[in-house]
C-alpha cells in the first residue's frame, strides 16, 4: 500500500508540468473565467509552490495510511478518500493558481467534497479509469471553472 501511494505521488510530480500546461491551455481556450497565463515571478514563488506541494504529498500519504488502522469503516473511508484525492489531483492545477496555499485549497475542496467524490469515483474503476484518464485534466479544469470557481451564482469559492 505504501509503495502504491508513493508511486502515485511521484508519478504525479513527474507529470504535473505537462498536466499544468494542458490545464492552462484548456483554460485559455474553453473557460469563460480564464485568466492570463501566470507563472511564479521569483524563486520565492517557486519555493512556496514546492513547499505547498510537499505538504500536499505528506497529507496524501498520512490520511490513507491512518485509515488502515480503523477496522471495518476504514476500508469504506479509504475508498471515499481515494476518490477525493484523485479528483483533487486534477482540479488542483486550476485551483492552485487562485489559491496557492494548501490550507485555502483544503477549505475550497471541503466545500465541494461531493463534487470531488463524484468526479473521482469513475477514475477508480480499473479499466474505465485508464480509458478516461487522458480527459481527467480537462474535466478537472472544467469542474473547477463551472462549479467551484464560477458556480451557478458566480460567487466563486468562499474560503473564509
XYZ file of N, CA and C in Angstrom:
480
model
N 0.833 -1.188 0.000
C 0.000 0.000 0.000
C 0.878 1.253 0.000
N 1.910 1.230 0.816
C 2.812 2.378 0.863
C 3.492 2.593 -0.483
N 3.901 1.506 -1.124
C 4.548 1.631 -2.437
C 3.576 2.182 -3.474
N 2.296 1.760 -3.404
C 1.296 2.248 -4.351
C 1.130 3.758 -4.228
N 0.911 4.229 -2.999
C 0.717 5.664 -2.807
C 1.976 6.447 -3.154
N 3.133 5.903 -2.818
C 4.383 6.567 -3.167
C 4.540 6.662 -4.680
N 4.217 5.582 -5.388
C 4.288 5.591 -6.849
C 3.345 6.635 -7.434
N 2.124 6.673 -6.949
C 1.136 7.635 -7.449
C 1.628 9.064 -7.227
N 2.133 9.336 -6.048
C 2.587 10.693 -5.740
C 3.757 11.089 -6.630
N 4.743 10.206 -6.770
C 5.908 10.552 -7.593
C 5.570 10.616 -9.078
N 4.666 9.770 -9.541
C 4.281 9.864 -10.951
C 3.527 11.159 -11.219
N 2.726 11.598 -10.266
C 2.034 12.878 -10.426
C 3.004 14.049 -10.383
N 4.033 13.945 -9.566
C 5.040 15.009 -9.527
C 5.744 15.112 -10.873
N 6.082 13.973 -11.461
C 6.761 13.981 -12.759
C 5.851 14.469 -13.882
N 4.570 14.122 -13.815
C 3.636 14.500 -14.877
C 3.027 15.885 -14.668
N 3.178 16.460 -13.497
C 2.484 17.715 -13.206
C 2.847 18.875 -14.127
N 4.086 19.040 -14.588
C 4.327 20.143 -15.531
C 3.528 19.994 -16.828
N 3.406 18.773 -17.320
C 2.625 18.532 -18.537
C 1.147 18.786 -18.262
N 0.650 18.258 -17.148
C -0.753 18.463 -16.794
C -1.060 19.943 -16.586
N -0.148 20.661 -15.942
C -0.352 22.085 -15.708
C -0.423 22.844 -17.026
N 0.430 22.495 -17.961
C 0.416 23.130 -19.282
C -0.909 22.845 -20.000
N -1.355 21.601 -19.960
C -2.630 21.230 -20.594
C -3.779 21.998 -19.951
N -3.781 22.058 -18.630
C -4.837 22.769 -17.913
C -4.849 24.253 -18.271
N -3.677 24.873 -18.318
C -3.598 26.302 -18.650
C -4.079 26.570 -20.072
N -3.704 25.720 -21.018
C -4.158 25.883 -22.409
C -5.666 25.702 -22.507
N -6.194 24.727 -21.784
C -7.637 24.494 -21.803
C -8.379 25.682 -21.195
N -7.829 26.254 -20.127
C -8.428 27.452 -19.535
C -8.505 28.577 -20.557
N -7.426 28.787 -21.294
C -7.374 29.880 -22.266
C -8.370 29.686 -23.398
N -8.609 28.453 -23.808
C -9.471 28.224 -24.965
C -10.931 27.991 -24.614
N -11.219 27.416 -23.468
C -12.591 26.949 -23.228
C -13.304 27.542 -22.025
N -12.611 28.159 -21.121
C -13.261 28.587 -19.886
C -13.499 30.084 -19.899
N -14.719 30.467 -19.641
C -15.080 31.880 -19.735
C -14.443 32.727 -18.627
N -14.042 32.083 -17.530
C -13.422 32.821 -16.426
C -11.903 32.743 -16.474
N -11.363 32.321 -17.599
C -9.918 32.070 -17.674
C -9.119 33.336 -17.423
N -7.970 33.149 -16.885
C -7.061 34.249 -16.592
C -5.891 34.179 -17.558
N -5.156 35.228 -17.641
C -3.944 35.203 -18.456
C -2.935 34.289 -17.784
N -2.031 33.729 -18.573
C -1.036 32.803 -18.034
C -0.246 33.425 -16.902
N -0.188 32.718 -15.803
C 0.536 33.204 -14.648
C 1.659 32.233 -14.340
N 2.781 32.772 -14.025
C 3.911 31.952 -13.613
C 4.527 32.596 -12.385
N 5.112 31.807 -11.543
C 5.778 32.397 -10.389
C 6.841 33.380 -10.857
N 6.853 34.566 -10.267
C 7.732 35.622 -10.750
C 9.124 35.568 -10.145
N 9.317 34.776 -9.132
C 10.621 34.756 -8.488
C 10.911 33.378 -7.930
N 12.128 33.238 -7.426
C 12.475 31.968 -6.791
C 11.676 31.787 -5.508
N 11.272 32.869 -4.880
C 10.435 32.767 -3.685
C 9.081 32.158 -4.036
N 8.529 32.536 -5.190
C 7.269 31.955 -5.631
C 7.402 30.469 -5.895
N 8.491 30.064 -6.520
C 8.729 28.642 -6.767
C 8.929 27.894 -5.454
N 9.617 28.520 -4.497
C 9.821 27.896 -3.194
C 8.482 27.653 -2.512
N 7.577 28.618 -2.587
C 6.251 28.466 -1.989
C 5.495 27.321 -2.641
N 5.560 27.231 -3.958
C 4.869 26.155 -4.670
C 5.405 24.796 -4.241
N 6.720 24.665 -4.202
C 7.323 23.383 -3.815
C 6.960 23.039 -2.375
N 7.023 24.025 -1.489
C 6.686 23.797 -0.082
C 5.234 23.336 0.067
N 4.318 23.982 -0.628
C 2.905 23.612 -0.534
C 2.648 22.232 -1.143
N 3.339 21.898 -2.228
C 3.168 20.581 -2.845
C 3.739 19.473 -1.964
N 4.805 19.755 -1.250
C 5.335 18.765 -0.307
C 4.358 18.532 0.838
N 3.732 19.597 1.322
C 2.703 19.446 2.356
C 1.556 18.586 1.838
N 1.152 18.832 0.604
C 0.069 18.056 -0.007
C 0.466 16.586 -0.121
N 1.702 16.311 -0.524
C 2.170 14.931 -0.662
C 2.158 14.213 0.685
N 2.590 14.890 1.738
C 2.573 14.288 3.073
C 1.136 14.006 3.497
N 0.253 14.951 3.260
C -1.157 14.763 3.596
C -1.750 13.574 2.849
N -1.396 13.440 1.575
C -1.930 12.345 0.765
C -1.333 10.994 1.151
N -0.264 10.983 1.879
C 0.287 9.730 2.401
C -0.266 9.407 3.783
N -0.356 10.404 4.641
C -0.724 10.184 6.035
C -2.190 9.772 6.190
N -3.093 10.443 5.512
C -4.520 10.148 5.700
C -4.871 8.721 5.275
N -4.539 8.280 4.059
C -4.888 6.894 3.697
C -4.204 5.846 4.575
N -2.969 6.090 4.950
C -2.281 5.126 5.807
C -2.904 5.058 7.192
N -3.367 6.172 7.706
C -4.017 6.155 9.018
C -5.369 5.445 8.958
N -6.023 5.455 7.805
C -7.306 4.753 7.672
C -7.141 3.236 7.709
N -5.947 2.751 7.442
C -5.702 1.311 7.511
C -5.876 0.766 8.925
N -5.751 1.615 9.919
C -5.840 1.183 11.307
C -7.254 1.266 11.873
N -8.212 1.675 11.073
C -9.606 1.738 11.517
C -10.322 0.509 10.968
N -10.733 -0.404 11.847
C -11.392 -1.617 11.350
C -12.745 -1.311 10.705
N -13.111 -2.078 9.739
C -14.372 -2.086 9.001
C -14.617 -0.787 8.236
N -14.879 0.291 8.922
C -15.225 1.540 8.241
C -14.012 2.172 7.558
N -12.816 1.799 7.971
C -11.607 2.340 7.358
C -11.515 2.039 5.871
N -11.976 0.848 5.468
C -11.938 0.486 4.044
C -12.884 1.370 3.234
N -14.080 1.598 3.751
C -15.033 2.465 3.062
C -14.506 3.898 2.995
N -14.023 4.390 4.126
C -13.472 5.748 4.143
C -12.258 5.865 3.229
N -11.484 4.792 3.137
C -10.335 4.789 2.235
C -10.750 4.967 0.789
N -11.856 4.326 0.393
C -12.369 4.484 -0.968
C -12.811 5.926 -1.212
N -13.529 6.499 -0.264
C -14.002 7.881 -0.400
C -12.813 8.844 -0.463
N -11.842 8.640 0.414
C -10.654 9.498 0.420
C -9.885 9.352 -0.892
N -9.783 8.129 -1.397
C -9.087 7.918 -2.677
C -9.797 8.655 -3.807
N -11.130 8.626 -3.817
C -11.887 9.338 -4.850
C -11.658 10.845 -4.749
N -11.678 11.369 -3.537
C -11.447 12.805 -3.348
C -10.022 13.177 -3.747
N -9.052 12.365 -3.353
C -7.658 12.687 -3.660
C -7.365 12.610 -5.152
N -7.932 11.634 -5.839
C -7.668 11.548 -7.280
C -8.339 12.713 -8.013
N -9.520 13.119 -7.546
C -10.173 14.288 -8.134
C -9.374 15.552 -7.822
N -8.872 15.635 -6.607
C -8.071 16.786 -6.194
C -6.851 16.937 -7.093
N -6.246 15.821 -7.461
C -5.077 15.883 -8.341
C -5.377 16.625 -9.637
N -6.558 16.454 -10.176
C -6.872 17.041 -11.476
C -7.530 18.413 -11.376
N -8.191 18.704 -10.280
C -8.787 20.025 -10.071
C -7.728 21.009 -9.560
N -6.711 20.471 -8.925
C -5.736 21.301 -8.222
C -4.899 22.192 -9.128
N -4.751 21.847 -10.384
C -3.944 22.692 -11.266
C -4.579 24.071 -11.409
N -5.874 24.125 -11.610
C -6.566 25.415 -11.702
C -6.754 26.033 -10.325
N -7.106 25.208 -9.359
C -7.346 25.693 -8.003
C -6.098 26.337 -7.405
N -4.947 25.738 -7.623
C -3.724 26.272 -7.020
C -3.279 27.584 -7.659
N -3.755 27.878 -8.857
C -3.435 29.184 -9.448
C -4.164 30.303 -8.716
N -5.365 30.009 -8.240
C -6.131 31.006 -7.491
C -5.815 30.982 -6.001
N -5.532 29.790 -5.467
C -5.275 29.618 -4.038
C -3.988 28.820 -3.846
N -2.839 29.489 -3.834
C -1.575 28.745 -3.753
C -1.318 28.077 -2.404
N -1.927 28.555 -1.330
C -1.688 27.953 -0.022
C -2.562 26.721 0.176
N -1.973 25.682 0.728
C -2.666 24.409 0.905
C -3.901 24.543 1.787
N -3.815 25.315 2.857
C -4.963 25.439 3.765
C -6.168 26.051 3.049
N -5.935 26.989 2.145
C -7.038 27.590 1.392
C -7.633 26.594 0.403
N -6.773 25.793 -0.224
C -7.265 24.782 -1.164
C -8.065 23.715 -0.436
N -7.634 23.333 0.760
C -8.368 22.321 1.525
C -9.746 22.847 1.901
N -9.835 24.106 2.292
C -11.154 24.695 2.600
C -12.070 24.664 1.379
N -11.519 25.016 0.234
C -12.313 25.003 -1.000
C -12.727 23.585 -1.360
N -11.821 22.636 -1.223
C -12.137 21.244 -1.545
C -13.177 20.680 -0.590
N -13.097 21.047 0.672
C -14.069 20.554 1.642
C -15.472 21.043 1.279
N -15.556 22.264 0.826
C -16.865 22.813 0.447
C -17.482 22.052 -0.728
N -16.660 21.536 -1.621
C -17.135 20.839 -2.822
C -16.778 19.356 -2.799
N -16.748 18.769 -1.612
C -16.317 17.378 -1.458
C -17.192 16.398 -2.219
N -18.480 16.653 -2.320
C -19.364 15.719 -3.023
C -19.133 15.759 -4.534
N -18.843 16.936 -5.069
C -18.452 17.021 -6.478
C -17.183 16.207 -6.718
N -16.244 16.309 -5.785
C -14.971 15.608 -5.943
C -15.139 14.096 -5.852
N -15.984 13.633 -4.943
C -16.242 12.185 -4.857
C -16.878 11.706 -6.154
N -17.835 12.444 -6.666
C -18.480 12.075 -7.925
C -17.530 12.107 -9.105
N -16.606 13.038 -9.103
C -15.624 13.128 -10.178
C -14.569 12.033 -10.059
N -14.177 11.698 -8.838
C -13.103 10.741 -8.627
C -13.508 9.286 -8.727
N -14.761 8.961 -8.429
C -15.188 7.548 -8.444
C -14.966 6.852 -9.789
N -15.343 7.423 -10.918
C -15.084 6.728 -12.190
C -13.597 6.523 -12.466
N -12.758 7.397 -11.951
C -11.319 7.247 -12.160
C -10.743 6.083 -11.362
N -11.477 5.593 -10.366
C -11.022 4.465 -9.559
C -11.428 3.117 -10.138
N -12.317 3.104 -11.118
C -12.729 1.845 -11.750
C -11.594 1.400 -12.665
N -11.046 0.191 -12.451
C -9.794 -0.196 -13.117
C -9.693 0.101 -14.612
N -10.447 -0.483 -15.475
C -10.272 -0.244 -16.911
C -10.884 1.078 -17.363
N -12.024 1.405 -16.821
C -12.662 2.672 -17.169
C -11.762 3.851 -16.787
N -11.163 3.778 -15.607
C -10.276 4.843 -15.160
C -9.114 5.072 -16.108
N -8.557 3.989 -16.637
C -7.454 4.130 -17.592
C -7.911 4.751 -18.904
N -9.120 4.411 -19.329
C -9.616 4.948 -20.599
C -9.948 6.435 -20.505
N -10.480 6.862 -19.374
C -10.880 8.265 -19.253
C -9.801 9.146 -18.631
N -8.701 8.556 -18.192
C -7.626 9.323 -17.568
C -7.100 10.465 -18.431
N -6.935 10.286 -19.749
C -6.452 11.425 -20.550
C -7.382 12.638 -20.523
N -8.640 12.416 -20.237
C -9.596 13.521 -20.203
C -9.773 14.088 -18.794
N -9.131 13.479 -17.813
C -9.329 13.884 -16.423
C -8.832 15.301 -16.167
N -7.712 15.684 -16.746
C -7.192 17.029 -16.518
C -8.120 18.076 -17.130
N -8.674 17.769 -18.302
C -9.629 18.691 -18.928
C -10.909 18.773 -18.105
N -11.389 17.622 -17.661
C -12.615 17.587 -16.858
C -12.412 18.260 -15.510
N -11.248 18.071 -14.901
C -10.963 18.726 -13.630
C -10.924 20.234 -13.770
N -10.334 20.710 -14.846
C -10.297 22.149 -15.108
C -11.706 22.682 -15.332
N -12.491 21.960 -16.109
C -13.876 22.363 -16.384
C -14.717 22.351 -15.101
N -14.544 21.321 -14.274
C -15.258 21.253 -12.997
C -14.912 22.458 -12.131
N -13.654 22.806 -12.082
C -13.244 23.946 -11.270
C -13.908 25.232 -11.746
N -13.862 25.488 -13.047
C -14.403 26.747 -13.550
C -15.926 26.777 -13.551
N -16.577 25.663 -13.827
C -18.037 25.664 -13.891
C -18.702 25.590 -12.524
N -18.186 24.759 -11.651
C -18.863 24.521 -10.375
C -18.191 25.209 -9.196
N -16.885 25.125 -9.136
C -16.201 25.613 -7.944
C -15.904 27.109 -8.006
N -15.346 27.570 -9.107
C -14.986 28.988 -9.192
C -16.185 29.846 -9.549
N -16.849 29.505 -10.628
C -17.968 30.319 -11.078
C -19.265 29.906 -10.427
N -19.512 28.603 -10.431
C -20.759 28.104 -9.883
C -21.950 28.679 -10.610
N -23.119 28.381 -10.125
C -24.313 28.925 -10.752
C -24.542 30.367 -10.330
N -24.030 30.735 -9.153
C -24.225 32.112 -8.707
C -23.086 33.022 -9.127
N -21.973 32.430 -9.587
C -20.831 33.230 -9.994
C -20.072 33.829 -8.831
N -20.336 33.342 -7.628
C -19.725 33.948 -6.450
C -18.341 33.424 -6.133
N -17.929 32.350 -6.766
C -16.598 31.814 -6.508
C -16.541 30.989 -5.243
N -15.348 30.613 -4.874
C -15.140 29.768 -3.707
C -14.957 30.645 -2.481
N -15.908 30.601 -1.559
C -15.687 31.327 -0.318
C -14.765 30.501 0.575
N -13.609 31.034 0.889
C -12.667 30.278 1.698
C -12.544 30.844 3.104
N -13.359 31.808 3.436
C -13.281 32.408 4.775
C -13.863 31.480 5.803
